N, CA, C and O of each residue as an XYZ file, in Angstrom:
504
protein
N       8.109     19.162     14.980
C       7.632     18.306     13.739
C       6.724     17.375     14.033
O       7.108     16.627     14.932
N       5.367     17.077     13.493
C       4.478     16.240     13.691
C       4.947     15.537     12.397
O       5.420     15.913     11.324
N       4.575     14.220     13.023
C       4.569     13.084     11.935
C       4.240     11.968     12.452
O       4.386     11.547     13.599
N       3.481     11.203     10.924
C       2.643     10.000     11.241
C       3.376      8.989     10.676
O       4.266      9.246      9.866
N       3.046      7.619     11.081
C       4.014      6.388     10.553
C       2.695      5.416     10.728
O       1.907      5.137     11.631
N       2.911      5.047      9.305
C       1.498      3.646      9.002
C       2.191      2.362      8.991
O       3.322      2.113      8.573
N       1.386      1.643      9.481
C       1.761     -0.036      9.174
C       0.648     -1.033      8.836
O      -0.518     -0.684      8.653
N       0.954     -1.920      8.786
C       0.112     -3.114      8.533
C      -0.130     -3.346      6.945
O      -1.030     -4.116      6.609
N       0.626     -2.718      6.001
C       0.362     -2.909      4.680
C       1.200     -4.343      4.386
O       2.145     -4.838      5.001
N       0.421     -4.837      3.119
C       1.184     -6.148      2.611
C       0.598     -6.786      1.558
O      -0.060     -6.041      0.832
N       0.638     -8.045      1.226
C       0.132     -8.777      0.165
C      -0.958     -9.515      0.404
O      -0.757    -10.391      1.246
N      -2.025     -9.474     -0.030
C      -3.051    -10.117      0.276
C      -4.088    -10.644     -0.876
O      -4.171    -10.093     -1.974
N      -4.745    -11.602     -0.552
C      -5.629    -12.344     -2.013
C      -6.685    -11.587     -1.987
O      -6.948    -10.862     -1.028
N      -7.477    -11.686     -3.155
C      -9.018    -11.120     -3.343
C      -9.865    -11.854     -2.296
O      -9.830    -13.066     -2.082
N     -10.515    -11.083     -1.767
C     -11.664    -11.384     -0.421
C     -11.094    -11.128      0.861
O     -11.773    -11.129      1.887
N      -9.994    -10.930      0.837
C      -8.761    -11.055      2.196
C      -9.249     -9.653      3.226
O     -10.215     -8.951      2.925
N      -8.568     -9.462      4.213
C      -8.517     -8.498      5.143
C      -7.203     -7.977      5.527
O      -6.193     -8.681      5.519
N      -7.220     -6.693      5.875
C      -5.903     -6.282      6.630
C      -6.367     -5.105      7.264
O      -7.264     -4.406      6.791
N      -5.664     -4.826      8.525
C      -5.707     -3.552      9.342
C      -4.452     -2.813      9.251
O      -3.414     -3.383      9.585
N      -4.431     -1.586      8.829
C      -3.634     -0.655      8.611
C      -3.667     -0.074     10.373
O      -4.545     -0.326     11.198
N      -2.641      0.607     10.538
C      -2.222      1.248     11.858
C      -1.569      2.724     11.347
O      -0.770      2.950     10.439
N      -2.343      3.782     12.457
C      -1.315      5.073     11.700
C      -1.008      5.765     13.265
O      -1.942      6.227     13.920
N       0.147      5.776     13.680
C       0.606      6.314     15.053
C       1.274      7.520     14.905
O       1.995      7.622     13.913
N       1.197      8.432     15.651
C       2.058      9.646     15.566
C       2.976      9.811     16.328
O       2.978      9.426     17.497
N       3.944     10.449     15.725
C       5.434     10.766     16.609
C       5.494     12.020     17.477
O       5.898     13.069     16.974
N       5.125     11.970     18.717
C       5.525     12.921     19.294
C       4.170     14.177     19.623
O       4.218     15.348     19.997
N       3.139     13.342     19.306
C       1.708     14.398     19.845
C       0.381     13.482     19.889
O       0.349     12.571     19.061
N      -0.397     13.579     20.508
C      -1.566     12.950     20.676
C      -2.690     13.539     19.853
O      -3.025     14.717     19.723
N      -3.394     11.985     19.117
C      -4.127     12.406     18.088
C      -5.827     13.018     18.324
O      -6.729     13.364     17.560
N      -5.667     12.927     19.757
C      -7.135     13.276     20.560
C      -7.696     14.294     19.868
O      -8.906     14.077     19.935
N      -7.529     15.195     19.296
C      -8.116     16.665     18.973
C      -7.999     16.895     17.749
O      -8.054     18.047     17.318
N      -7.792     15.705     16.866
C      -7.271     15.546     15.382
C      -8.390     15.052     14.470
O      -8.876     13.984     14.841
N      -8.871     15.542     13.447
C      -9.693     14.806     12.356
C      -8.658     14.082     11.889
O      -7.539     14.593     11.839
N      -8.879     12.803     11.482
C      -7.895     11.726     10.936
C      -8.414     11.221      9.708
O      -9.637     11.181      9.576
N      -7.491     10.736      8.574
C      -7.694     10.401      7.356
C      -6.980      9.418      6.808
O      -5.766      9.281      6.963
N      -7.766      8.634      6.089
C      -6.873      7.683      5.328
C      -6.987      8.200      3.488
O      -7.987      8.835      3.154
N      -6.279      7.983      2.792
C      -6.095      8.191      1.604
C      -5.110      7.311      0.859
O      -4.129      6.913      1.488
N      -5.281      6.919     -0.567
C      -4.351      6.344     -1.146
C      -4.220      6.653     -2.568
O      -5.066      7.336     -3.144
N      -3.111      6.137     -3.200
C      -2.650      6.220     -4.499
C      -2.422      5.099     -4.882
O      -1.851      4.268     -4.177
N      -2.884      4.851     -6.223
C      -2.458      3.701     -7.075
C      -1.589      4.098     -8.206
O      -1.612      5.225     -8.699
N      -0.865      3.190     -8.576
C       0.006      3.729     -9.725
C      -0.632      4.775    -10.839
O      -1.799      4.731    -11.229
N       0.114      5.481    -11.159
C      -0.440      5.901    -12.288
C      -1.891      6.758    -12.053
O      -2.512      7.172    -13.032
N      -2.425      7.011    -10.513
C      -3.666      7.604    -10.519
C      -3.195      8.803     -9.763
O      -1.993      8.955     -9.545
N      -4.312      9.876     -9.252
C      -4.301     10.360     -8.328
C      -4.708      9.957     -6.907
O      -5.555      9.085     -6.715
N      -4.100     10.597     -5.937
C      -4.696     10.153     -4.715
C      -5.662     10.361     -4.500
O      -6.090     11.313     -5.152
N      -6.597      9.763     -3.596
C      -7.846      9.919     -3.239
C      -8.336      9.782     -2.000
O      -7.961      8.769     -1.410
N      -9.161     10.599     -1.353
C      -9.628     10.293     -0.096
C     -10.299      8.771     -0.021
O     -10.932      8.325     -0.978
N     -10.118      8.086      1.094
C     -10.636      6.848      1.475
C     -11.450      6.795      2.947
O     -12.256      5.868      3.029
N     -11.359      7.516      3.904
C     -12.083      7.596      5.049
C     -11.537      8.410      6.011
O     -10.328      8.543      6.196
N     -12.528      9.027      6.707
C     -11.954     10.125      7.709
C     -12.881      9.661      9.193
O     -13.776      8.815      9.208
N     -12.400     10.447     10.365
C     -13.249     10.456     11.573
C     -12.634     11.387     12.364
O     -11.431     11.564     12.553
N     -14.130     12.297     13.064
C     -13.984     13.481     13.697
C     -12.949     12.902     15.130
O     -12.627     11.847     15.677
N     -12.744     14.260     15.243
C     -11.816     14.173     16.601
C     -12.451     13.477     17.631
O     -11.868     12.575     18.233
N     -13.896     13.906     17.952
C     -14.807     13.190     18.818
C     -15.380     11.782     18.631
O     -15.870     11.145     19.564
N     -15.279     11.269     17.198
C     -15.518      9.954     16.845
C     -16.904      9.951     16.513
O     -17.484      8.867     16.583
N     -17.481     10.864     16.198
C     -18.930     10.635     16.191
C     -19.371     10.997     14.834
O     -20.577     11.210     14.712
N     -18.581     11.114     13.729
C     -19.087     11.232     12.695
C     -17.868     10.063     11.770
O     -16.745      9.905     12.250
N     -18.177      9.510     10.774
C     -17.430      8.989      9.785
C     -17.755      9.295      8.261
O     -18.908      9.673      8.053
N     -17.013      9.200      7.299
C     -17.160      9.115      6.127
C     -16.122      8.397      5.140
O     -14.905      8.352      5.318
N     -16.812      7.858      4.091
C     -16.453      6.530      3.460
C     -16.160      7.460      1.617
O     -16.670      8.487      1.169
N     -15.404      6.743      1.168
C     -15.376      6.473     -0.455
C     -16.577      5.574     -0.659
O     -16.774      4.576      0.034
N     -17.307      5.941     -1.563
C     -18.402      5.111     -1.990
C     -17.784      3.604     -2.586
O     -18.503      2.615     -2.446
N     -16.690      3.483     -3.127
C     -16.278      2.347     -3.507
C     -15.898      1.408     -2.415
O     -15.892      0.196     -2.631
N     -15.497      2.038     -0.943
C     -15.255      1.152     -0.237
C     -16.294      1.059      1.027
O     -16.198      0.151      1.853
N     -17.361      2.147      1.108
C     -18.652      2.025      1.908
C     -18.773      0.508      2.053
O     -18.517     -0.334      1.192
N     -19.237      0.301      3.383
C     -19.483     -1.296      4.079
C     -18.432     -2.182      4.080
O     -18.636     -3.173      4.781
N     -17.053     -2.124      3.344
C     -15.736     -2.921      3.329
C     -15.116     -2.357      4.328
O     -14.984     -3.025      5.354
N     -14.639     -1.132      4.281
C     -13.707     -0.426      5.264
C     -13.991      0.213      6.554
O     -14.918      1.010      6.409
N     -13.548      0.172      7.778
C     -13.802      0.842      8.712
C     -12.693      1.422      9.564
O     -11.803      0.825     10.170
N     -12.972      2.864      9.466
C     -11.762      3.902     10.468
C     -12.506      3.869     11.750
O     -13.716      3.717     11.914
N     -11.413      4.065     12.777
C     -11.902      3.909     13.957
C     -10.278      4.546     14.870
O      -9.187      4.723     14.327
N     -10.560      4.732     16.084
C      -9.780      5.253     16.763
C      -9.262      4.719     18.149
O     -10.177      4.703     18.972
N      -8.365      4.390     18.517
C      -7.855      3.989     19.887
C      -7.665      5.005     20.652
O      -6.484      5.349     20.610
N      -8.425      5.772     21.472
C      -7.424      6.928     22.493
C      -6.230      6.447     23.343
O      -5.206      7.072     23.619
N      -6.560      5.304     23.665
C      -6.058      4.852     25.061
C      -4.352      4.453     24.116
O      -3.272      4.596     24.688
N      -4.455      4.023     22.833
C      -3.050      3.486     22.445
C      -2.714      4.753     21.237
O      -1.889      4.529     20.351
N      -3.097      5.445     21.281
C      -2.838      6.672     20.513
C      -2.843      6.489     18.930
O      -2.248      7.233     18.151
N      -3.674      5.288     18.549
C      -3.594      4.541     17.259
C      -4.853      5.237     16.378
O      -5.825      5.653     17.009
N      -4.823      5.339     15.137
C      -5.972      5.411     14.333
C      -5.793      4.010     13.526
O      -4.710      3.590     13.119
N      -7.071      3.351     13.365
C      -7.109      2.165     12.358
C      -7.879      2.567     10.881
O      -8.728      3.441     10.706
N      -7.344      1.712      9.973
C      -8.365      1.534      8.953
C      -8.514     -0.185      8.731
O      -7.540     -0.659      8.145
N      -9.328     -0.942      9.020
C     -10.062     -1.788      9.134
C     -10.688     -2.430      7.236
O     -11.803     -2.140      6.803
N      -9.806     -3.157      6.555
C     -10.490     -3.293      4.971
C     -10.824     -4.761      4.796
O      -9.969     -5.620      4.578
N     -12.141     -4.996      4.906
C     -12.172     -6.567      4.363
C     -12.979     -6.835      3.302
O     -13.715     -5.872      3.088
N     -13.146     -7.709      2.573
C     -13.269     -8.104      1.085
C     -12.607     -7.176      0.151
O     -13.180     -6.452     -0.664
N     -11.265     -7.280      0.367
C     -10.435     -6.549     -0.459
C     -10.337     -6.975     -1.827
O     -10.056     -8.162     -1.992
N     -10.514     -6.231     -2.880
C     -10.568     -6.293     -4.112
C      -8.695     -5.921     -4.907
O      -7.672     -5.603     -4.301
N      -8.853     -6.086     -6.034
C      -7.461     -5.843     -6.648
C      -7.259     -4.047     -6.752
O      -6.368     -3.208     -6.621
N      -8.694     -4.125     -7.069
C      -8.380     -2.284     -7.332
C      -8.470     -1.477     -6.081
O      -8.807     -0.293     -6.080
N      -8.130     -2.216     -4.929
C      -7.768     -1.345     -3.900
C      -6.387     -1.415     -3.518
O      -5.912     -1.024     -2.451
N      -5.685     -2.032     -4.635
C      -4.186     -2.072     -4.400
C      -3.591     -0.320     -4.386
O      -3.862      0.456     -5.303
N      -2.941     -0.018     -3.437
C      -2.347      1.002     -3.815
C      -1.349      1.378     -2.363
O      -1.112      0.480     -1.555
N      -0.723      3.038     -2.119
C      -0.322      3.101     -1.073
C      -1.009      3.904     -0.163
O      -1.545      4.974     -0.449
N      -0.987      3.365      0.962
C      -2.360      3.915      1.761
C      -1.725      4.998      2.615
O      -0.643      4.665      3.098
N      -2.215      6.399      2.951
C      -1.517      7.045      3.463
C      -2.494      7.961      5.168
O      -3.608      8.480      5.096
N      -1.947      7.912      5.990
C      -2.824      8.671      7.002
C      -2.510      9.963      6.971
O      -1.444     10.346      6.490
N      -3.554     10.911      7.565
C      -3.591     12.302      7.562
C      -4.067     12.750      8.831
O      -4.534     11.895      9.584
N      -4.036     13.778      9.149
C      -4.447     14.850     10.560
C      -4.819     16.018     10.094
O      -4.429     16.449      9.009
N      -5.623     16.649     10.886
C      -6.317     18.136     10.786
C      -6.455     18.469     12.286
O      -7.233     17.862     13.021
N      -5.651     19.471     12.693
C      -6.198     19.695     14.297
C      -7.649     20.439     14.166
O      -7.761     21.507     13.564
N      -8.769     19.759     14.797
C      -9.580     20.251     14.779
C     -10.548     19.546     15.876
O     -11.073     18.443     15.726
N     -10.663     20.260     16.834
C     -11.378     19.797     18.218
C     -12.614     19.645     18.465
O     -13.099     18.923     19.336
N     -13.345     20.538     17.464
C     -14.549     21.156     17.921
C     -15.891     20.451     16.906
O     -17.068     20.296     17.229
N     -15.098     20.061     15.399
C     -16.256     19.935     14.311
C     -16.586     18.489     14.636
O     -15.997     17.647     15.313
N     -17.933     18.465     13.803
C     -18.685     17.231     14.365
C     -19.160     16.412     12.997
O     -20.090     15.610     12.906
N     -17.913     17.016     11.587
C     -18.147     16.224     10.461
C     -16.763     16.307      9.803
O     -15.915     17.151     10.093
N     -16.620     15.274      8.824
C     -15.170     15.353      8.126
C     -15.455     15.289      6.771
O     -16.519     14.959      6.247
N     -14.495     15.606      6.283
C     -14.800     15.370      4.488
C     -13.474     14.573      3.876
O     -12.343     15.046      3.981
N     -13.741     13.363      3.255
C     -12.525     12.616      2.810
C     -11.566     13.366      1.783
O     -10.391     13.035      1.622
N     -12.243     14.502      1.047
C     -11.645     15.510      0.093
C     -10.838     16.170      0.604
O      -9.834     16.476     -0.038
N     -11.003     16.581      1.862
C     -10.366     18.058      2.530
C      -8.764     17.769      2.429
O      -8.314     16.673      2.095
N      -8.147     18.645      2.687
C      -6.752     18.461      2.541
C      -6.221     18.507      4.030
O      -6.582     19.407      4.788
N      -5.220     17.355      4.483
C      -4.804     16.687      5.697
C      -3.419     17.538      5.821
O      -2.574     17.140      5.019
N      -3.069     18.443      6.510
C      -1.662     18.812      6.324
C      -0.377     17.818      7.294
O       0.844     17.941      7.201
N      -1.050     16.979      8.077
C       0.196     15.992      8.545
C      -0.188     14.780      7.961
O      -1.312     14.282      7.912
N       1.024     14.307      7.463
C       0.789     12.775      6.468
C       1.977     11.865      7.243
O       2.781     12.105      8.145
N       1.762     11.076      6.683
C       2.970      9.727      6.635
C       3.204      9.506      5.490
O       2.623      9.931      4.492
N       4.421      8.556      5.614
C       5.094      7.817      4.419
C       4.220      6.918      3.597
O       4.326      6.875      2.371
N       3.425      6.258      4.218
C       2.580      5.534      3.246
C       2.922      4.079      3.527
O       4.068      3.645      3.647
N       1.826      3.392      3.616
C       2.224      1.437      3.441
C       1.672      1.054      2.318
O       0.768      1.717      1.810
N       2.102      0.016      1.815
C       1.915     -0.320      0.567
C       0.828     -1.631      0.986
O       1.184     -2.455      1.829
N      -0.435     -1.719      0.351
C      -1.396     -2.665      0.091
C      -1.312     -3.346     -1.201
O      -1.627     -2.570     -2.103
N      -0.988     -4.573     -1.641
C      -1.380     -5.179     -2.500
C      -2.399     -6.248     -2.708
O      -2.392     -7.238     -1.977
N      -3.311     -6.103     -3.701
C      -4.527     -7.128     -3.467
C      -4.262     -8.130     -4.559
O      -4.742     -7.700     -5.608
N      -3.743     -9.177     -4.699
C      -3.688    -10.096     -5.786
C      -3.707    -11.285     -5.378
O      -3.499    -11.631     -4.215
N      -4.021    -12.175     -6.528
C      -3.865    -13.893     -6.236
C      -2.845    -14.562     -6.952
O      -2.675    -15.771     -6.799
């Protein structure tokens, strides 16, 4: 059973930064398209960022473009979401997702990612 574990969430003031990490349990992320999504209270889950298995393409939700960066460290078998200039509207539970696809050179934040973690809470508040 493939499982992902997110970490790095917490409470941060507006304008602050956080880095989320996503680590798999029992498999390598090397051939997977990876994505981050989030769900705020009372709202539907929305895709935030994705990166191809070859790390040659990324896509971002318009509202986080320029503030968030998705990246992969293959040596550490970890995917990150660097979040800068955080706003109260970024408050949500953030989830990591994975989809096996070693050949694609694009990704879509609105795609379904079948392997997911339990999420990590990010709260942006003063």
